[in-house]
mmCIF file of C-alpha atoms in Angstrom:
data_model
loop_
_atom_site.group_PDB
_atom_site.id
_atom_site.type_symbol
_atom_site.label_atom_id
_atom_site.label_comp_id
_atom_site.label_asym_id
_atom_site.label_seq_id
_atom_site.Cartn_x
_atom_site.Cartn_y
_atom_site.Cartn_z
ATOM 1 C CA UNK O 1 -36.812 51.468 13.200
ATOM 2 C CA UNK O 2 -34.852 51.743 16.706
ATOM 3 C CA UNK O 3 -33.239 48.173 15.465
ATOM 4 C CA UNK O 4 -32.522 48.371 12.403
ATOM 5 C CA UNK O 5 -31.707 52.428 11.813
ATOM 6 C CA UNK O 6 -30.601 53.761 15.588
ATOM 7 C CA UNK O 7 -28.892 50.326 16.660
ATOM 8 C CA UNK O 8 -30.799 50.393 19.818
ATOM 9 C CA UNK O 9 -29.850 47.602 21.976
ATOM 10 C CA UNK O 10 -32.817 44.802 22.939
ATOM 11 C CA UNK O 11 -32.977 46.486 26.578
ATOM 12 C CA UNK O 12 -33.090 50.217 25.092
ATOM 13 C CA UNK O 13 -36.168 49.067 22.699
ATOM 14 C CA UNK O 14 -37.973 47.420 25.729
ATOM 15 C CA UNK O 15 -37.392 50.654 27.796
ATOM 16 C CA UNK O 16 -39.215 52.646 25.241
ATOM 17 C CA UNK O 17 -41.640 50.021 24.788
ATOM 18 C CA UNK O 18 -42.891 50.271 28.519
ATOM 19 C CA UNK O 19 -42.349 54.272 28.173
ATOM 20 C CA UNK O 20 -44.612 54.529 25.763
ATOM 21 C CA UNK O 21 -47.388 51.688 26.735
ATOM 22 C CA UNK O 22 -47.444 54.031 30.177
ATOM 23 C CA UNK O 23 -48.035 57.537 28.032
ATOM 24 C CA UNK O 24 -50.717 55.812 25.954
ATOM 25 C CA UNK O 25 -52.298 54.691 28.870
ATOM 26 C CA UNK O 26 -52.522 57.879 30.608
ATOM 27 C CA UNK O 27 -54.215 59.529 27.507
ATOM 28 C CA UNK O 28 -56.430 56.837 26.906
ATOM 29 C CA UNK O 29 -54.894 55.024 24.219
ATOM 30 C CA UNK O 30 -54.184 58.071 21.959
ATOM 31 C CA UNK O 31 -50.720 59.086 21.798
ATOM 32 C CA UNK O 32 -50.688 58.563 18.508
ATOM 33 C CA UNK O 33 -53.170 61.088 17.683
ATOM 34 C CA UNK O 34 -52.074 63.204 20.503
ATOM 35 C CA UNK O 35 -51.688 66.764 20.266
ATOM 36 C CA UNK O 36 -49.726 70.069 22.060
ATOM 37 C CA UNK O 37 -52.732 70.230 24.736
ATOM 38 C CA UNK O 38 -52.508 66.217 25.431
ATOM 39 C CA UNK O 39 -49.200 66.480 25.705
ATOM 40 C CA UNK O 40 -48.802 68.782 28.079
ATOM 41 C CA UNK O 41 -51.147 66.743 30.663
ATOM 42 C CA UNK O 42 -48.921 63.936 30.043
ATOM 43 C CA UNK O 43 -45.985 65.975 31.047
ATOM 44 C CA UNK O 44 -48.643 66.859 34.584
ATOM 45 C CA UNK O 45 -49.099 63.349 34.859
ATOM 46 C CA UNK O 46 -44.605 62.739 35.037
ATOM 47 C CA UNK O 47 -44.452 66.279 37.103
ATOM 48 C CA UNK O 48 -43.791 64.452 40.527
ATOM 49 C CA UNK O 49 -40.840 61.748 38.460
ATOM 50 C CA UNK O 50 -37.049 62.730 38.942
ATOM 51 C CA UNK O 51 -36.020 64.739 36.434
ATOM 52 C CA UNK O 52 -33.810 61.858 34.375
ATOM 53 C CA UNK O 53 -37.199 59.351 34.371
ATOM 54 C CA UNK O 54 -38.867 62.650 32.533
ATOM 55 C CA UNK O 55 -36.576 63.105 30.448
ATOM 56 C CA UNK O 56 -36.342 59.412 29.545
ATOM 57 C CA UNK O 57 -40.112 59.194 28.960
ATOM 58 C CA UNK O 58 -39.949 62.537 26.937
ATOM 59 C CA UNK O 59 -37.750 61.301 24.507
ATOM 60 C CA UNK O 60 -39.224 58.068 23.972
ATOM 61 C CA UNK O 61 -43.179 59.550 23.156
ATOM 62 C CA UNK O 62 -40.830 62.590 20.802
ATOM 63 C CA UNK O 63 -38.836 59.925 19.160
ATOM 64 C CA UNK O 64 -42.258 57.870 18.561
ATOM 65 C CA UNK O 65 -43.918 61.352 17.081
ATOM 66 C CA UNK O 66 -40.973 62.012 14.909
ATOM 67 C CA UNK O 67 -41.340 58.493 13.640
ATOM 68 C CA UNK O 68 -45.095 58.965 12.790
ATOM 69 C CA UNK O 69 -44.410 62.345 11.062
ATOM 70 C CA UNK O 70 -41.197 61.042 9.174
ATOM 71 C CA UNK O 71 -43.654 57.624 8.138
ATOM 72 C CA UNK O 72 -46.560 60.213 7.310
ATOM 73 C CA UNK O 73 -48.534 58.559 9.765
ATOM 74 C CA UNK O 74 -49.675 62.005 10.893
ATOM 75 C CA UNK O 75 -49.183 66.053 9.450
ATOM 76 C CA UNK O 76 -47.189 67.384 12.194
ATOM 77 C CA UNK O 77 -45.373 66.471 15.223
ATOM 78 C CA UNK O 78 -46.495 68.339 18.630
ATOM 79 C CA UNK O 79 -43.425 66.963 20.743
ATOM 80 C CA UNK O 80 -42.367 70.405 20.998
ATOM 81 C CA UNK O 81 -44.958 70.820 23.740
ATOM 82 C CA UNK O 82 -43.429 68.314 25.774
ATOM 83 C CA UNK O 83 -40.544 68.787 28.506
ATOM 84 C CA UNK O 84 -36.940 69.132 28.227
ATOM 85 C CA UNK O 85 -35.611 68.852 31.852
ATOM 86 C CA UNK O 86 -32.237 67.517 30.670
ATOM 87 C CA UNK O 87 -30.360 65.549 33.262
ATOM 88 C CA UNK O 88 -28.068 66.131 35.896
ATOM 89 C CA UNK O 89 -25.126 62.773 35.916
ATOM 90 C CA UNK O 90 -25.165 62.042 39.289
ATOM 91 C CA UNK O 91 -21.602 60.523 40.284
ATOM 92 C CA UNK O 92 -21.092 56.630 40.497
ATOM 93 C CA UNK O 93 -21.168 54.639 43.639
ATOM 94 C CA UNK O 94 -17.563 53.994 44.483
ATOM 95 C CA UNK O 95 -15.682 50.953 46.129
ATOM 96 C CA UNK O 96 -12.489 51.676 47.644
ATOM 97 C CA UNK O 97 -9.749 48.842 46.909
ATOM 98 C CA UNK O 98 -10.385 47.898 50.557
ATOM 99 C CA UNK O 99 -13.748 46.895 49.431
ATOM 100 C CA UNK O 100 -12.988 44.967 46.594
ATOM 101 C CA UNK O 101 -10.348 43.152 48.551
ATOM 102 C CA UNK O 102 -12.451 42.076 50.809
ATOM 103 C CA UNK O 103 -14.943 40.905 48.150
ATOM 104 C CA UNK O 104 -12.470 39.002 46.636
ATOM 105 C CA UNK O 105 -11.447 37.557 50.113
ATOM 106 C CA UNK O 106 -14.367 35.994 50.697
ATOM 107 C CA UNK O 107 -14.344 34.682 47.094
ATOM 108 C CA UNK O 108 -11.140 32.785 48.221
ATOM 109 C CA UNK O 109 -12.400 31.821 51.383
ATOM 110 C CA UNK O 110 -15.851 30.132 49.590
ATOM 111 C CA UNK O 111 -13.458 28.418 46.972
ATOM 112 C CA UNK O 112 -11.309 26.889 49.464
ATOM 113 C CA UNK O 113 -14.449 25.281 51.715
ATOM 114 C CA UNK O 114 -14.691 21.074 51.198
ATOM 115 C CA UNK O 115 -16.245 20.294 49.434
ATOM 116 C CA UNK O 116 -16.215 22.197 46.570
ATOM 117 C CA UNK O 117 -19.204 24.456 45.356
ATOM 118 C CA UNK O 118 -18.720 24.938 41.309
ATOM 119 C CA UNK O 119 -21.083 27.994 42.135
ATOM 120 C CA UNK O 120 -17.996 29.448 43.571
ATOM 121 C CA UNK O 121 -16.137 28.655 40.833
ATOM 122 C CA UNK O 122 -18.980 30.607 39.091
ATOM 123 C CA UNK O 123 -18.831 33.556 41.583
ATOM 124 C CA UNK O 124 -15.328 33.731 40.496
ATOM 125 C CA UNK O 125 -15.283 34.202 37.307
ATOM 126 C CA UNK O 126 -18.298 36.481 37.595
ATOM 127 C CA UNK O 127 -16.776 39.030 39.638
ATOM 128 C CA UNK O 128 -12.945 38.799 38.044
ATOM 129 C CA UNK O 129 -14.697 39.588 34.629
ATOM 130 C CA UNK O 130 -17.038 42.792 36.172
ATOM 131 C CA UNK O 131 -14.067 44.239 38.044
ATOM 132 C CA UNK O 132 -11.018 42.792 35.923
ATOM 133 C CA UNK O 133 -12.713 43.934 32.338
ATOM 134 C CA UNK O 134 -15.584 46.214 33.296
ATOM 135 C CA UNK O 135 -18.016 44.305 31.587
ATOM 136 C CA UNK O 136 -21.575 45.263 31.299
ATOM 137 C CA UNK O 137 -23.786 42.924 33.084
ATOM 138 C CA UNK O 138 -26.055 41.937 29.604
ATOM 139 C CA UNK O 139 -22.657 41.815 28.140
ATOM 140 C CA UNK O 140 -21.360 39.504 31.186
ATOM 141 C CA UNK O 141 -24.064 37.285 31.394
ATOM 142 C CA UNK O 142 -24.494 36.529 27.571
ATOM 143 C CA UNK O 143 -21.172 35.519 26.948
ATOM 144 C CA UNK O 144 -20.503 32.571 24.786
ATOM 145 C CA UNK O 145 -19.099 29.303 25.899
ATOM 146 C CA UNK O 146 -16.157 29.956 24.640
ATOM 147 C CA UNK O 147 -15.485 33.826 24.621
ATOM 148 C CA UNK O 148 -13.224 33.979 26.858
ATOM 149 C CA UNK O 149 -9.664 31.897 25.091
ATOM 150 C CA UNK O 150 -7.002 30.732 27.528
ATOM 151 C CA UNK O 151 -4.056 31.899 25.155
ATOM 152 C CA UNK O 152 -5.802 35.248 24.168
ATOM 153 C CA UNK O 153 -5.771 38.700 26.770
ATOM 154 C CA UNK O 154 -9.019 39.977 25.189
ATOM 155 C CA UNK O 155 -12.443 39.613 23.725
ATOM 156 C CA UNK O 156 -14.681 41.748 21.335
ATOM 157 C CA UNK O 157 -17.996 42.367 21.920
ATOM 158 C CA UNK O 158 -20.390 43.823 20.599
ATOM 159 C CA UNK O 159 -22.302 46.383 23.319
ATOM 160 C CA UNK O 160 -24.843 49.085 23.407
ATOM 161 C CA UNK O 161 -25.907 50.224 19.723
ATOM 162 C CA UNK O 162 -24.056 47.490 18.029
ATOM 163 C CA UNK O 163 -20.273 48.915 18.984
ATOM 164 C CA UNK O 164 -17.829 46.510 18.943
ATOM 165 C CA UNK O 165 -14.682 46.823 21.344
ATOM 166 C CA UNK O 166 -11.508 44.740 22.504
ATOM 167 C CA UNK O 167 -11.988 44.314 26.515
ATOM 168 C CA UNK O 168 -9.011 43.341 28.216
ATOM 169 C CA UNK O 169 -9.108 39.983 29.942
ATOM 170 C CA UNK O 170 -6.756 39.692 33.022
ATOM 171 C CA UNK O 171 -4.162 36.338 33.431
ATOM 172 C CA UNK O 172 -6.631 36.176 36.881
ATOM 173 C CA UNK O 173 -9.709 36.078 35.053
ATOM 174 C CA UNK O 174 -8.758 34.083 32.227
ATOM 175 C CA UNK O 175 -7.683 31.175 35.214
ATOM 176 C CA UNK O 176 -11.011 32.098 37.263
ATOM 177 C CA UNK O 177 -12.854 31.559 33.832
ATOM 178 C CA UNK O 178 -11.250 28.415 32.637
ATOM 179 C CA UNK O 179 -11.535 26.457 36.525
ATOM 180 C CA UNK O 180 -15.919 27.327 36.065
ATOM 181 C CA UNK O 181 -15.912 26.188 32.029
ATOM 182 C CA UNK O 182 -15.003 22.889 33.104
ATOM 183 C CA UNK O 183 -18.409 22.858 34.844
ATOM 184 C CA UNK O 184 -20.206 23.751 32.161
ATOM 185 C CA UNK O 185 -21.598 21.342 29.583
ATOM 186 C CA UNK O 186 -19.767 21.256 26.162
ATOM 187 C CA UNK O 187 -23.242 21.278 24.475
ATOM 188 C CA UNK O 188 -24.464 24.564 26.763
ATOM 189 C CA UNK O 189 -23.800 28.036 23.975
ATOM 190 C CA UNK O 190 -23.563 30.269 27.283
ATOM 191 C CA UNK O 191 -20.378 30.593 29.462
ATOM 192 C CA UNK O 192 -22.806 31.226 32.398
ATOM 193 C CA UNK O 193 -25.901 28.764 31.732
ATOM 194 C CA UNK O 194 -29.291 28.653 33.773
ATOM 195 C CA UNK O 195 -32.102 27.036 32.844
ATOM 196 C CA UNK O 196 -32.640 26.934 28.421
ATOM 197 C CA UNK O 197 -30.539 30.264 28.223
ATOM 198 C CA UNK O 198 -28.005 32.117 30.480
ATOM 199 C CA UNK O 199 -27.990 33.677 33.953
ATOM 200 C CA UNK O 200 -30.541 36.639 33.604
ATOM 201 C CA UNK O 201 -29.377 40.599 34.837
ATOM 202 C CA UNK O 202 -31.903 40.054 37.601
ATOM 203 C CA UNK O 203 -30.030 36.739 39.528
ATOM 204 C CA UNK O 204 -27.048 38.269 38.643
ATOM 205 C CA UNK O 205 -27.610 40.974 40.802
ATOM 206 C CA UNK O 206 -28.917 38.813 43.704
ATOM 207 C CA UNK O 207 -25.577 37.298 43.760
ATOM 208 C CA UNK O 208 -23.282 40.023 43.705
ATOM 209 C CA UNK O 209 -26.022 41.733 46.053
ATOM 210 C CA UNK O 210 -25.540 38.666 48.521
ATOM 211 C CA UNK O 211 -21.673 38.447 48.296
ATOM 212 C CA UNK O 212 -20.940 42.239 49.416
ATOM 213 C CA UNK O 213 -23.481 41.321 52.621
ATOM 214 C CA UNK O 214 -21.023 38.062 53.397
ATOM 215 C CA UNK O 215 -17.767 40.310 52.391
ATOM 216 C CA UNK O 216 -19.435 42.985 54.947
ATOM 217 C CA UNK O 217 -20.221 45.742 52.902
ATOM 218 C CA UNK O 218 -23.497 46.943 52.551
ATOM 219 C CA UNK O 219 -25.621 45.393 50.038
ATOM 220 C CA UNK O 220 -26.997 48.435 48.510
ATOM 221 C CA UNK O 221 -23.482 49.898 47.798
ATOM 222 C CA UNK O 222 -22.941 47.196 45.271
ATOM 223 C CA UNK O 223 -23.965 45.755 42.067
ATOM 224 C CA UNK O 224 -22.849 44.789 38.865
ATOM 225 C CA UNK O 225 -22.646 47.816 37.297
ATOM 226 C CA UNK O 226 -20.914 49.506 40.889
ATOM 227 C CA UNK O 227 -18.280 46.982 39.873
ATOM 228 C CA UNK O 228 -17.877 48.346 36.639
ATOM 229 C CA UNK O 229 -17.408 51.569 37.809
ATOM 230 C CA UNK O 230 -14.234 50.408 40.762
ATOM 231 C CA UNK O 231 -12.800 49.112 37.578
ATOM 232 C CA UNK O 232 -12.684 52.132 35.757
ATOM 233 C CA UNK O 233 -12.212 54.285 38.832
ATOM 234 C CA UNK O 234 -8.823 52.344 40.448
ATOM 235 C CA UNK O 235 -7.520 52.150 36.254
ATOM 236 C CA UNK O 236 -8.090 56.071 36.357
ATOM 237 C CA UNK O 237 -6.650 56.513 39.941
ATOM 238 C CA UNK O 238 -3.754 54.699 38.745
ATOM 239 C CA UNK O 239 -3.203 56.733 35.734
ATOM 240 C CA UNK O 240 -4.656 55.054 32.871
ATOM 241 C CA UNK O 241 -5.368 57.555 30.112
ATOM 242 C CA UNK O 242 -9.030 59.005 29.386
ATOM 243 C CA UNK O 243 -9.496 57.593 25.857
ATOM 244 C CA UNK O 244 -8.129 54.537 26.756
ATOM 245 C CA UNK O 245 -10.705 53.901 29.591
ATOM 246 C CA UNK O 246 -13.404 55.451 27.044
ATOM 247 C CA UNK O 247 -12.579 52.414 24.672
ATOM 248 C CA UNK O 248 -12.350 49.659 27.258
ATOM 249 C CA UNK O 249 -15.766 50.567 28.283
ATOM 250 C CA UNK O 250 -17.310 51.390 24.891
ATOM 251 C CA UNK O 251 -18.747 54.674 25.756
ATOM 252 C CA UNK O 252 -19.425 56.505 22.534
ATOM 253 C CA UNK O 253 -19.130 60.059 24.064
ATOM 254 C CA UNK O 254 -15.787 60.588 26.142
ATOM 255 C CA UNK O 255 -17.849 62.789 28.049
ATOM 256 C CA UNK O 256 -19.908 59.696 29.698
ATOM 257 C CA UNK O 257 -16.172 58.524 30.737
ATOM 258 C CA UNK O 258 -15.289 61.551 32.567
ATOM 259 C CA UNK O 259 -17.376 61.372 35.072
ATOM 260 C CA UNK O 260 -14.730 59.272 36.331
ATOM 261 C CA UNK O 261 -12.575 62.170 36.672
ATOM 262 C CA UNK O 262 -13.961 62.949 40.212
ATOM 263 C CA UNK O 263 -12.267 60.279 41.716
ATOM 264 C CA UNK O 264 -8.934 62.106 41.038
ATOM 265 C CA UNK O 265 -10.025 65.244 42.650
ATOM 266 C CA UNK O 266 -9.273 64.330 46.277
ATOM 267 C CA UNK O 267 -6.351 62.797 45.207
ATOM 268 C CA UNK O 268 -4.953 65.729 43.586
ATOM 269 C CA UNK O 269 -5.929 68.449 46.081
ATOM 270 C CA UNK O 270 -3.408 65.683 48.599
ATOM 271 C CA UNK O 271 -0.946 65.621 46.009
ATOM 272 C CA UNK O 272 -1.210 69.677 45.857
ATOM 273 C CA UNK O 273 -1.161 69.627 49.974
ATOM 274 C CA UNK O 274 1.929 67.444 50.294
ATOM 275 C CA UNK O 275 4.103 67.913 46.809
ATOM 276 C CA UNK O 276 3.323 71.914 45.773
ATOM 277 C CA UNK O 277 6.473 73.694 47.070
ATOM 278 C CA UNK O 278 4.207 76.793 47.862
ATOM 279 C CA UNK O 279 2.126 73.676 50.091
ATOM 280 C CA UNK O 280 5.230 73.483 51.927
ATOM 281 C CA UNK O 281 5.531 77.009 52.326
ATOM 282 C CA UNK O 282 2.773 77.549 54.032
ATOM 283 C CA UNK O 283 3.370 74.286 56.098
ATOM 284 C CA UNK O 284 5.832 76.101 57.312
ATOM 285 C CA UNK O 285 4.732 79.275 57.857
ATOM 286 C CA UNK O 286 2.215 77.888 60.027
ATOM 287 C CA UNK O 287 4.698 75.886 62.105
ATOM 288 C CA UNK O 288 6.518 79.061 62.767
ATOM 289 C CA UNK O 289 3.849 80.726 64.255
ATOM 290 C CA UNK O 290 3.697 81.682 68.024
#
């Protein structure tokens, strides 16, 4: 049902999968038949998880309840009983454009060794397409052969729930793409191959994990999706507009994008401090004092 009515992505349905395995277990295989008083122990059992793993789990065992209601699998559905923390959107990790030109310096620097690493060539195009296009990592590594068209400035893909969306592909990442196809078989369907698929979520990590510790930036303030969000933070910072950014990163709720919207706040109050007339004012007010 979470395939072929919601759209769920593969990732989402294995989330819920695991979600619910975990609740079954803890009433002893019987979430099924579980009632308001089971329930409720289950929601004991998550009291010590953050409040966005509850509410995770919560929705996955109330969706699965619905399902067995709707399916008249059971008479009623007792998911009222369990909790409804909601969840409070932290703010993204952010790199400054120091950062990421320093990540991309050591790119160059790794390109330019003899001889010549194709994994480099790899790195490249890995890290122009998170920061250039924001790309989801499943999205990134999954890529055909052949997305990614010398002559064209964008790709559609399909993301989360089935959405498709044009991504913008840089004149940088299209050369950074084309210089690491030429190491990869014709034959292989995956722009970034490894092993009978493609590169999995997990190495990809590793890499970018291991390339901010060489660029000199703390490993654990980087990963593929940190990446995403520079990209959409620097196109914000340097004006792009809000529905525009929503589109390019296939959010289907502006309200996920404007999270993004902190990033202008200390630039603004600066702009206010140095450009406001009444900023000046009291600039000057101050400097007049004895």
């Amino acid at each position: 049902m979470m395939r072929a009515e919601a759209g769920a992505a593969k990732n989402t349905i294995a989330a819920y999968g695991t979600d619910l395995r975990l609740a079954s277990e803890v009433l002893g295989g019987r979430l099924g038949s579980a009632g308001a008083a089971e329930l409720e122990r289950l929601a004991g059992e998550w009291q010590p998880l953050a409040r966005a793993t509850v509410a995770r789990k919560a929705a996955a065992v109330r969706r699965f309840l619905g399902f067995l209601a709707d399916e008249g699998l059971r008479a009623d559905d007792p998911s009222a009983a369990l909790p409804r923390p909601g969840t409070a959107r932290g703010l993204p990790k952010v790199l400054s454009v120091d950062d990421v030109d320093r990540i991309f310096a050591t790119i160059a620097a790794r390109i330019e060794r003899v001889p010549a690493d194709p994994l480099d060539l790899r790195l490249a195009a890995l890290v122009e397409l998170l920061y250039g296009s924001g790309l989801r990592a499943t999205e990134l590594v999954s890529l055909p052969r052949n997305a990614v068209a010398p002559d064209r400035p964008f790709l559609i893909l399909k993301g989360k729930g089935g959405r498709e969306r044009l991504v913008p592909i840089s004149d940088r990442a299209r050369a950074a793409v084309a210089a690491w196809r030429d190491h990869v078989a014709v034959g292989r369907p995956f722009l970034f191959p490894s092993g009978k698929a493609h590169l999995s979520r997990v190495r990809l990590y590793q890499i970018i994990r291991a390339l901010a510790a060489e660029a000199g930036i703390p490993p654990d303030r980087v990963s593929p999706h940190v990446l995403r969000h520079a990209f959409a933070t620097h196109l914000l910072e340097g004006g792009a507009d809000l529905r525009a950014l929503q589109a390019m990163l296939g959010h289907a709720d502006i309200a996920t994008t404007e999270i993004y919207t902190h990033v202008d706040s200390r630039r603004l109050v600066e702009l206010v401090n140095s450009r406001h007339p009444l900023g000046e004012a009291l600039v000057d007010a101050r400097a007049r004092r004895p």
